[in-house]
Every structure is written in structure tokens, then in C-alpha cells.
mmCIF file of C-alpha atoms (C1' of nucleotides) in Angstrom:
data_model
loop_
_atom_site.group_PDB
_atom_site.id
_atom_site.type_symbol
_atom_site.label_atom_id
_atom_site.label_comp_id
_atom_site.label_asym_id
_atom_site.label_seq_id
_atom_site.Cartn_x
_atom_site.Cartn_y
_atom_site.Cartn_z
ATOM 1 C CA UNK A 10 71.793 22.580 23.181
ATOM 2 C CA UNK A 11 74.176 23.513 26.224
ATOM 3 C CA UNK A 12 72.393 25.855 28.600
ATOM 4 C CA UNK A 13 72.542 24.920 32.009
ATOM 5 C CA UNK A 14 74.971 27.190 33.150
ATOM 6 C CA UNK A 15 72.603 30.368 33.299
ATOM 7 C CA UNK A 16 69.181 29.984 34.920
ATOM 8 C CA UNK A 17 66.441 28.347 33.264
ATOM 9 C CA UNK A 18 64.348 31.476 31.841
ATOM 10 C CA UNK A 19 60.558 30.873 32.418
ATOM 11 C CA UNK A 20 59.647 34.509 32.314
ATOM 12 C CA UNK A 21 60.323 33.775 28.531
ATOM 13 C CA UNK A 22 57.832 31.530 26.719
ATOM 14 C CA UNK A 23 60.145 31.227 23.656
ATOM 15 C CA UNK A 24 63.129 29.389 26.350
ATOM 16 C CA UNK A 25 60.041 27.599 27.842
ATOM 17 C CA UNK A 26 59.378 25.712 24.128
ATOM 18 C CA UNK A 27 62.910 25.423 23.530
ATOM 19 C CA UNK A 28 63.529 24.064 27.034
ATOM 20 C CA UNK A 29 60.929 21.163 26.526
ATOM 21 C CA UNK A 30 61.185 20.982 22.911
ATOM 22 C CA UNK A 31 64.736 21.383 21.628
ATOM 23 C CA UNK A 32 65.997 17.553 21.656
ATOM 24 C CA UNK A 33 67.169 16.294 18.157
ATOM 25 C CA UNK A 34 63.924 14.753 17.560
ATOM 26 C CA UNK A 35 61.450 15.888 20.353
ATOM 27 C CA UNK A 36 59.438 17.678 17.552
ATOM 28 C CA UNK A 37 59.419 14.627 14.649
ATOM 29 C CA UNK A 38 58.745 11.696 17.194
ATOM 30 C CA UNK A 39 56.013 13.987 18.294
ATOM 31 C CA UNK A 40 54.535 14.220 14.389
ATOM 32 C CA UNK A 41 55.437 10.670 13.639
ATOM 33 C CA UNK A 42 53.159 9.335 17.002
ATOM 34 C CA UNK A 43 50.023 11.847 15.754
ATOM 35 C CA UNK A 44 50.542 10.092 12.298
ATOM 36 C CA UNK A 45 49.719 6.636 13.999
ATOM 37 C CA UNK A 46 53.404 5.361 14.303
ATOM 38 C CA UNK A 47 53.325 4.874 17.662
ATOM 39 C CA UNK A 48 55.599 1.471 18.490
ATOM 40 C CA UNK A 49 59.348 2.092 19.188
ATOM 41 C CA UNK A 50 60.547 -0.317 16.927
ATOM 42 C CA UNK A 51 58.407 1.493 14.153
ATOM 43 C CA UNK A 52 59.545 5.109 15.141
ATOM 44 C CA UNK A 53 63.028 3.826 14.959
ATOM 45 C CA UNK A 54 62.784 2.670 12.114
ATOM 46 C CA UNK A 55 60.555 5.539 10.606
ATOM 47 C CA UNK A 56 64.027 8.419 12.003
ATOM 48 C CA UNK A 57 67.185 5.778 12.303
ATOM 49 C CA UNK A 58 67.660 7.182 15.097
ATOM 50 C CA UNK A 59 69.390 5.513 18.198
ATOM 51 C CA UNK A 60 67.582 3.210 20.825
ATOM 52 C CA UNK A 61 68.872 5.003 23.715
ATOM 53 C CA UNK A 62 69.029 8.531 22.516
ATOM 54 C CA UNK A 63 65.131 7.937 21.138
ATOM 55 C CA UNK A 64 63.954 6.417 24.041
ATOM 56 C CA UNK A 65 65.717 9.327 26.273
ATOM 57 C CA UNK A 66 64.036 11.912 24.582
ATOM 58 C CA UNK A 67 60.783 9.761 24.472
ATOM 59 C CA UNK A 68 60.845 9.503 28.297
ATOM 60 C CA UNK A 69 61.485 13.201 28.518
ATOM 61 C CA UNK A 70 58.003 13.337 26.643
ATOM 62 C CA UNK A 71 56.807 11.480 28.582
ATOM 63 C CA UNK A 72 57.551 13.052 31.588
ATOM 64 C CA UNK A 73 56.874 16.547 30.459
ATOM 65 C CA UNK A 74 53.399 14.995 29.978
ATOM 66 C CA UNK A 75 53.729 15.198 25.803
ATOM 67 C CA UNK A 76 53.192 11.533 25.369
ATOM 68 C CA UNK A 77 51.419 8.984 27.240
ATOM 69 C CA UNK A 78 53.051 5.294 27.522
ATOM 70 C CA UNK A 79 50.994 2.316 27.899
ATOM 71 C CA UNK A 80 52.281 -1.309 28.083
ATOM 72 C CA UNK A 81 50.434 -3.684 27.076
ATOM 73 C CA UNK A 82 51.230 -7.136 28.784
ATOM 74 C CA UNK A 83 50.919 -9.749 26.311
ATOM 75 C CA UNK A 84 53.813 -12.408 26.128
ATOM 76 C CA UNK A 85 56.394 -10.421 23.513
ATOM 77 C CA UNK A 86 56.588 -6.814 24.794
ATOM 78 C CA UNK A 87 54.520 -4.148 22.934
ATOM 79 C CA UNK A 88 54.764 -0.644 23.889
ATOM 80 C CA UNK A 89 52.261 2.415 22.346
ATOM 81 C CA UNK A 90 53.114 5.700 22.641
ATOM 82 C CA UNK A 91 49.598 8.231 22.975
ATOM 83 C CA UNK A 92 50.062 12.123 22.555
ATOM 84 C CA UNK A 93 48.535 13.913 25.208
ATOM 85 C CA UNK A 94 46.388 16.871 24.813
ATOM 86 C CA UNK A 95 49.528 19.280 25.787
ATOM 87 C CA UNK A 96 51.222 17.033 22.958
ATOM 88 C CA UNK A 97 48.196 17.893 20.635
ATOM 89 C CA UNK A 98 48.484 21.331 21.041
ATOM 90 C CA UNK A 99 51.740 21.334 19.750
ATOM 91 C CA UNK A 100 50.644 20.219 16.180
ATOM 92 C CA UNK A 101 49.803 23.156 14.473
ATOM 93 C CA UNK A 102 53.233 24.872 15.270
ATOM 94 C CA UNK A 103 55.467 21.379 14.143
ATOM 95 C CA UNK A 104 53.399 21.963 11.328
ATOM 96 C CA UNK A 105 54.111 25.389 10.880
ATOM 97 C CA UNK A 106 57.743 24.869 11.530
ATOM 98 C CA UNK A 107 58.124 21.844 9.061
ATOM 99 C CA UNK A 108 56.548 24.200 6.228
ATOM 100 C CA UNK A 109 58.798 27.215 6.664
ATOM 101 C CA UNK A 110 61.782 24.629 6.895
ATOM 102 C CA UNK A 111 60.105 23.356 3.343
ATOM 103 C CA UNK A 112 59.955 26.541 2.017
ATOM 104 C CA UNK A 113 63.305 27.198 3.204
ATOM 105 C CA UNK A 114 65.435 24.263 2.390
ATOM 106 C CA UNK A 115 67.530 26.259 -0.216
ATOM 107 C CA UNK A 116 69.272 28.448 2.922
ATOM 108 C CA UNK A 117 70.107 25.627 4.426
ATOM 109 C CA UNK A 118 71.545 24.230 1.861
ATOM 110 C CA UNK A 119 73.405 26.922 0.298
ATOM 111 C CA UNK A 120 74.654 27.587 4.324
ATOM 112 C CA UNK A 121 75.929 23.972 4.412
ATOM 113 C CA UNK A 122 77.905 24.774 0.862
ATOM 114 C CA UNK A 123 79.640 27.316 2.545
ATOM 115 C CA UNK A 124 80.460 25.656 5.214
ATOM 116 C CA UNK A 125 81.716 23.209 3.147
ATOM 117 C CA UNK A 126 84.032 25.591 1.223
ATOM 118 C CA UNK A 127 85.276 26.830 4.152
ATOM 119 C CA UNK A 128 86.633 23.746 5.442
ATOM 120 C CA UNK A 129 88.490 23.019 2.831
ATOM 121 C CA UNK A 130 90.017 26.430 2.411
ATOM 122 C CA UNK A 131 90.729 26.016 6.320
ATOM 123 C CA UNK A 132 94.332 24.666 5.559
ATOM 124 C CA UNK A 133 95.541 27.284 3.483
ATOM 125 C CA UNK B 29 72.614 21.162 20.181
ATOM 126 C CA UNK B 30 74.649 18.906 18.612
ATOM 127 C CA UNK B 31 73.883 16.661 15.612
ATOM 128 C CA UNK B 32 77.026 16.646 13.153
ATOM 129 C CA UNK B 33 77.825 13.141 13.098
ATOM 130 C CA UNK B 34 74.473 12.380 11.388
ATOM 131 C CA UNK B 35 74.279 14.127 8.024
ATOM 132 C CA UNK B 36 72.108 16.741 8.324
ATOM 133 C CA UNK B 37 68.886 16.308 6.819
ATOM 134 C CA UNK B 38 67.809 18.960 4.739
ATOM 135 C CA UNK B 39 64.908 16.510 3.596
ATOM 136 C CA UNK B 40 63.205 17.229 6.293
ATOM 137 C CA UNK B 41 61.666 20.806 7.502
ATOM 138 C CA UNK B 42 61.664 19.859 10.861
ATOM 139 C CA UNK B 43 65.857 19.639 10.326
ATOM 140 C CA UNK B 44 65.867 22.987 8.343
ATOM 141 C CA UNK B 45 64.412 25.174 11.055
ATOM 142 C CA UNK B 46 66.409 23.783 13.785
ATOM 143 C CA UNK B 47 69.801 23.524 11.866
ATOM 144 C CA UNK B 48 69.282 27.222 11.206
ATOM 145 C CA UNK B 49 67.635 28.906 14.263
ATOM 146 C CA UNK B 50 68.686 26.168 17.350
ATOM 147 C CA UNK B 51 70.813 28.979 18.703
ATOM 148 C CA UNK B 52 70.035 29.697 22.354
ATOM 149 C CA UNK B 53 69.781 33.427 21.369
ATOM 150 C CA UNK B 54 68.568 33.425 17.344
ATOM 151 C CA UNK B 55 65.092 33.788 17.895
ATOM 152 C CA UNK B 56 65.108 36.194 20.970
ATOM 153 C CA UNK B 57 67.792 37.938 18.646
ATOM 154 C CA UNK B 58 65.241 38.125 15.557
ATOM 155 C CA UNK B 59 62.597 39.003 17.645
ATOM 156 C CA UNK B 60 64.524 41.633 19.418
ATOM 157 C CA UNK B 61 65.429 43.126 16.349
ATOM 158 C CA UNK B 62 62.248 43.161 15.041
ATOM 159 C CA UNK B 63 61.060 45.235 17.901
ATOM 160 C CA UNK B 64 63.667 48.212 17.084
ATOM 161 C CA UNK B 65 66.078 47.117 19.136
ATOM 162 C CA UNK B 66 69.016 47.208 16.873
ATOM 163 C CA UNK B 67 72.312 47.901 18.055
ATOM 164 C CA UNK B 68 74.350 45.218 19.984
ATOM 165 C CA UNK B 69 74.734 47.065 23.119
ATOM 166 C CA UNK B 70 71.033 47.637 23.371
ATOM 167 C CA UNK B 71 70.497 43.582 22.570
ATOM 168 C CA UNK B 72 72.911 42.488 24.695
ATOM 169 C CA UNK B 73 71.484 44.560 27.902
ATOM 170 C CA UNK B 74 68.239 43.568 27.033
ATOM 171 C CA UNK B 75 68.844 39.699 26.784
ATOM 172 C CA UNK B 76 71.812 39.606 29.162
ATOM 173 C CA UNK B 77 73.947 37.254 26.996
ATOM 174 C CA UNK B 78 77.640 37.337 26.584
ATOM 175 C CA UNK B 79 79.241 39.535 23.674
ATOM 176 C CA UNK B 80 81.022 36.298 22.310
ATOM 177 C CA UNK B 81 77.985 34.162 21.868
ATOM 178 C CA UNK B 82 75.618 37.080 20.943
ATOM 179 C CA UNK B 83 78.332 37.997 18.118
ATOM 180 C CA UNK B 84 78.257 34.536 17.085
ATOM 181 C CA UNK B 85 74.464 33.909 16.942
ATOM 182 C CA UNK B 86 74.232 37.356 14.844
ATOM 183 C CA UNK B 87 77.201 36.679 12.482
ATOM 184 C CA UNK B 88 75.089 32.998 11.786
ATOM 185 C CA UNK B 89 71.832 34.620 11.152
ATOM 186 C CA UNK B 90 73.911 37.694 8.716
ATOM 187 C CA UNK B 91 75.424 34.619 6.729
ATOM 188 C CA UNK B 92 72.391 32.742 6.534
ATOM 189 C CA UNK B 93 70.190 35.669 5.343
ATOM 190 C CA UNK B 94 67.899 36.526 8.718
ATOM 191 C CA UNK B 95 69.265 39.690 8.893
ATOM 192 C CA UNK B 96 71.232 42.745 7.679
ATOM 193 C CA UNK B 97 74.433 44.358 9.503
ATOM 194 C CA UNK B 98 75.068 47.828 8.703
ATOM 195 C CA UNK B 99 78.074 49.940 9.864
ATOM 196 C CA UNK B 100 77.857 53.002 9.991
ATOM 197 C CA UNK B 101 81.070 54.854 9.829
ATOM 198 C CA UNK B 102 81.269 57.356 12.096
ATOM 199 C CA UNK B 103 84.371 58.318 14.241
ATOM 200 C CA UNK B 104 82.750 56.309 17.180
ATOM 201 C CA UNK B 105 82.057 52.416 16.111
ATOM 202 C CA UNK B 106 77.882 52.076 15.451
ATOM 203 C CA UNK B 107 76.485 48.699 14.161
ATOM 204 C CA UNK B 108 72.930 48.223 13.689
ATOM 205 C CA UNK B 109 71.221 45.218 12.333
ATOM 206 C CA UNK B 110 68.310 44.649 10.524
ATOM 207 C CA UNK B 111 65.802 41.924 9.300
ATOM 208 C CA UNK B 112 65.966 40.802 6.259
ATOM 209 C CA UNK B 113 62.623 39.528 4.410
ATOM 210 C CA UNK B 114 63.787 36.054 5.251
ATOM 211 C CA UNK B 115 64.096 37.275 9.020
ATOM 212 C CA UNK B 116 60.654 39.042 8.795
ATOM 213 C CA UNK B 117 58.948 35.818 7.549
ATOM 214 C CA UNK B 118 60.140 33.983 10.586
ATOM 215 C CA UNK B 119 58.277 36.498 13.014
ATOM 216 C CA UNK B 120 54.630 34.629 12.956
ATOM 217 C CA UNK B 121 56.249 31.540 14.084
ATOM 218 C CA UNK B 122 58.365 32.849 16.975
ATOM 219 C CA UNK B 123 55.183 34.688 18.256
ATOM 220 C CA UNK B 124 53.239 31.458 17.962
ATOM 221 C CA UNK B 125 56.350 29.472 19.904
ATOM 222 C CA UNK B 126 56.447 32.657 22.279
ATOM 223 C CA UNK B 127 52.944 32.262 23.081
ATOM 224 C CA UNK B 128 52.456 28.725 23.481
ATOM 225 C CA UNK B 129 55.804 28.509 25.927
ATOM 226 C CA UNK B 130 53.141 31.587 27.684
ATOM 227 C CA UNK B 131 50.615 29.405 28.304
ATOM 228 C CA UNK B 132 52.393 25.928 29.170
ATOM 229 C CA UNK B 133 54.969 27.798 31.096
ATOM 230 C CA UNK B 134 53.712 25.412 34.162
ATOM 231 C CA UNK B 135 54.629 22.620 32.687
ATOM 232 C CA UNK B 136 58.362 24.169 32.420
ATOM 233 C CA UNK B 137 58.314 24.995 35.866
ATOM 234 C CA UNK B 138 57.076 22.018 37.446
ATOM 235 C CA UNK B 139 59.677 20.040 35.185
ATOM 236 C CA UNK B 140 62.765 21.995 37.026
ATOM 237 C CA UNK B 141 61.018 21.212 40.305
ATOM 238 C CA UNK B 142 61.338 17.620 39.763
ATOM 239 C CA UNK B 143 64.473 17.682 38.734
ATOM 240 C CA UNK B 144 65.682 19.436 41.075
ATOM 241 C CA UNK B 145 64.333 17.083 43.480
ATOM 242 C CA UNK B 146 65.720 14.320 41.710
ATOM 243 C CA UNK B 147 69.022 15.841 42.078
ATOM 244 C CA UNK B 148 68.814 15.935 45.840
ATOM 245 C CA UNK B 149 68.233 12.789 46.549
ATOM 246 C CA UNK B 150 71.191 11.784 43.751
ATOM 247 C CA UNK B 151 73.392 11.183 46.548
ATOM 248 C CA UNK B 152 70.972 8.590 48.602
ATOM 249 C "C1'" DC C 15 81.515 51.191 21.636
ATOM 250 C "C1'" DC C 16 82.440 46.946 19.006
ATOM 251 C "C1'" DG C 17 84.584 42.427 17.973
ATOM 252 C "C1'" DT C 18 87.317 38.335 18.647
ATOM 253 C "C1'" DA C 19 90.998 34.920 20.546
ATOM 254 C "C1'" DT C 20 91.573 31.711 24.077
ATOM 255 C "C1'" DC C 21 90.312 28.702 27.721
ATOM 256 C "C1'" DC C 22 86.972 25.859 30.141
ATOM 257 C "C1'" DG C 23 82.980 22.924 31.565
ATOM 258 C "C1'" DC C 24 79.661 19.824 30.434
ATOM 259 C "C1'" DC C 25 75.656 18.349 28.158
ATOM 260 C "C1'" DT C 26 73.971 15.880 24.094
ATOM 261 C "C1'" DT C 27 74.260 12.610 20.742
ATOM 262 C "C1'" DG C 28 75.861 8.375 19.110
ATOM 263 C "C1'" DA C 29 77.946 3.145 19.292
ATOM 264 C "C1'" DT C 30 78.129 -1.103 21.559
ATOM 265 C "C1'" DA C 31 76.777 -4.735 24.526
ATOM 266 C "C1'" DC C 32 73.865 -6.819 27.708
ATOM 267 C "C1'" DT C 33 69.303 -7.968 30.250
ATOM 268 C "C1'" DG C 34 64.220 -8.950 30.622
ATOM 269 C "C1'" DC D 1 60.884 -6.533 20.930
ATOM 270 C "C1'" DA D 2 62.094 -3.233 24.420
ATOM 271 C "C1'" DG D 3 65.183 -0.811 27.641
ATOM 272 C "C1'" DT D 4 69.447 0.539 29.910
ATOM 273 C "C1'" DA D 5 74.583 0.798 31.247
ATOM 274 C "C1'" DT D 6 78.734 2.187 29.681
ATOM 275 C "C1'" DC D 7 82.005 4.508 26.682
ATOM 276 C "C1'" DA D 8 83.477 8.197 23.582
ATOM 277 C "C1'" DA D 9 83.426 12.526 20.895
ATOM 278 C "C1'" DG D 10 82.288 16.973 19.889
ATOM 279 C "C1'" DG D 11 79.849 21.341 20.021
ATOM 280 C "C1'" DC D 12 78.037 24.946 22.418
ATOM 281 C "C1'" DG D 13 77.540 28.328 25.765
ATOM 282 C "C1'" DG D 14 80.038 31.041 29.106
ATOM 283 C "C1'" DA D 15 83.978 34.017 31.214
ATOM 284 C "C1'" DT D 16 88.000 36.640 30.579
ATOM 285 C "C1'" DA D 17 91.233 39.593 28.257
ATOM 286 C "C1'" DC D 18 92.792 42.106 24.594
ATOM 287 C "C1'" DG D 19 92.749 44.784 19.997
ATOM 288 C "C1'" DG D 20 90.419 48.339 16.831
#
DNA sequence: CCGTATCCGCCTTGATACTG
DNA sequence: CAGTATCAAGGCGGATACGG
């Protein structure tokens, strides 16, 4: 999302979540590390998602105090990532979220159909 | 946000919610709504967003079934919208986001400060 | 009062290659 | 195995101006 150009709004606590929250896959790495995935190389396998953009958004995590890092510093590198309490609490709503999108699904579907159409009737 | 060059995955609900409600306005708009305030003058005062955007974010959430736009045709223009049962089912989850962004709004705020602090000392 | 066409800025994601 | 630098593309939000 592309917000920068108005201030931040903190006196909103929906902009607050979506400020922290709204990377591509804040919310999923944060579901996959609770479910015990918690290696890089496992997580990026788990989303195919990018090295650089995952580890971005893990670092934002991170910083946001989400996630905890720890390194452990055995010969081949192994990294762990730990939810924090803050990332805890977050839980029940990904969970809340990823069953409405469940229950859902069809609208986004049909919406991408549509889209779809419309594309190709774009040239006439 | 931006996420088109990956297929979009409606397997997961995670996907669904954002693909449909990632808008920087949709939820705010929905809630709005919800709280009787219907027309787009009245929305757009209240949230302080530009008519283009605002138009845009409604006219996605009419087309993908969060809410209702009614004309009504009188000699002076009068639009109001309305939430659909799809809209209405979304409203526990935006209070639960609006409330937890309430009580982690710290963590928000002490985000920006580093950042903003980061940015200073860019140029050193 | 309402909507939309056009222009602009830039952030985000994604690909590749390289280092420890 | 992990992390980052660099490059590229595209979408989105925002401002303005005009038409109904």
C-alpha cells in the first residue's frame, strides 16, 4: 500500500493495524512461525515468496517487536524466528481474518472473473 | 499494495481478505457507513480523503458486494450507500482490528519515531 | 452536490547476483 | 543456509480541473 503522502493516522486504531500489518505477507509469516515453521529457508519454502522481500517484511516484524530473532552460532547458519507476546496477540484476529476470507473465497473469485472480462473487452 | 505479478491466491483466506478490503479507505468506508454516515459528502468530510480515491474505494466495495449505492433522483444529485449483508458480516472484524490498533497504538508511534530518526541521520 | 479524466510521485514487490 | 545490493515494473494514493 502507498500512503506516505498524508500523515500517518494514529488517532485511528484501524490505520495503526494496517500500518504495521499490511505487507504482502506480514499476517501469513506471522501464522506460519506460531505453527512451528520458524527457519527462513522453511517459511520460504512454506509461501514462495522472495528472499529479500520475506526477509524485509520479517525484519519489519522484527522491529515492530512481532517476532523475536535468535541466531544460533553453530558452524552452518541457523536462524529461528520466536513470536512475541504483541505477535501472539495477533492470532485470534489472523484467524478470524483467514476464516471470513474462507467463507468468502467465491467474491473473490467471481471479482477476479470480472476483472478478467473486462480486460479483454478493454480493446473494443 | 501491490501483488499482481504473483497470481493471486484465492487458496488462501489470508489473500481473500486483503485482495478485497487492502484499500487505504475500505474499512473506514464500511465502518463509516455502518454508523449512518451515508452520503459521500458526509464520508468524505469525515475521513478527509480525496473524492477520486474515495469514489474508487466505494465503486470496488459496490462491485464486490460490501455495499449498496442508491440514487435517488431528485432535481439536486443525492447518493447514499448502504451495507450489504456481505458488508455487515465484515463489521465484527474491523471492530476487533479497530480495537487492537487501540491498544498497541504505542507500538505505531514509537515505530515513526525511529524512523524518523533514522531518516535524519540518512545523510551522515 | 456528485463523479471522473489526467497527471504525478513513489513505495512495494519481485528477479538476479553476490557475500559471509 | 542466510542476507543484502542493485535493478526494474507497476499500482496506488493524491491533487487538480472539468463535466453532469
Amino acid at each position: 500500500m502507498y500512503k506516505k503522502k498524508i500523515p500517518i493516522r494514529t488517532d485511528c486504531g484501524l490505520h495503526v493495524f494496517k500500518e504495521l500489518l499490511d505487507g504482502k505477507w506480514k499476517l501469513m509469516l506471522i501464522y506460519y512461525i506460531s505453527d512451528g515453521i520458524k527457519r527462513p529457508g522453511a517459511l520460504q519454502k512454506k509461501i514462495s515468496v522472495d528472499r529479500r522481500v520475506m526477509n524485509k517484511q520479517l525484519n519489519e516484524l522484527v522491529q515492530h517487536g512481532f517476532v523475536d530473532k535468535i541466531s544460533f552460532d553453530s558452524k552452518i547458519p541457523k536462524i529461528e524466528y520466536m513470536l512475541t507476546d504483541l505477535g501472539t496477540s495477533l492470532l485470534p484476529l489472523i484467524i478470524s481474518l483467514e476464516q471470513w476470507g474462507e467463507n468468502n473465497r467465491a467474491v473473490l473469485e467471481s471479482a477476479i472473473e470480472d476483472k478478467t472480462e473486462r480486460t479483454a473487452n478493454t480493446p473494443a
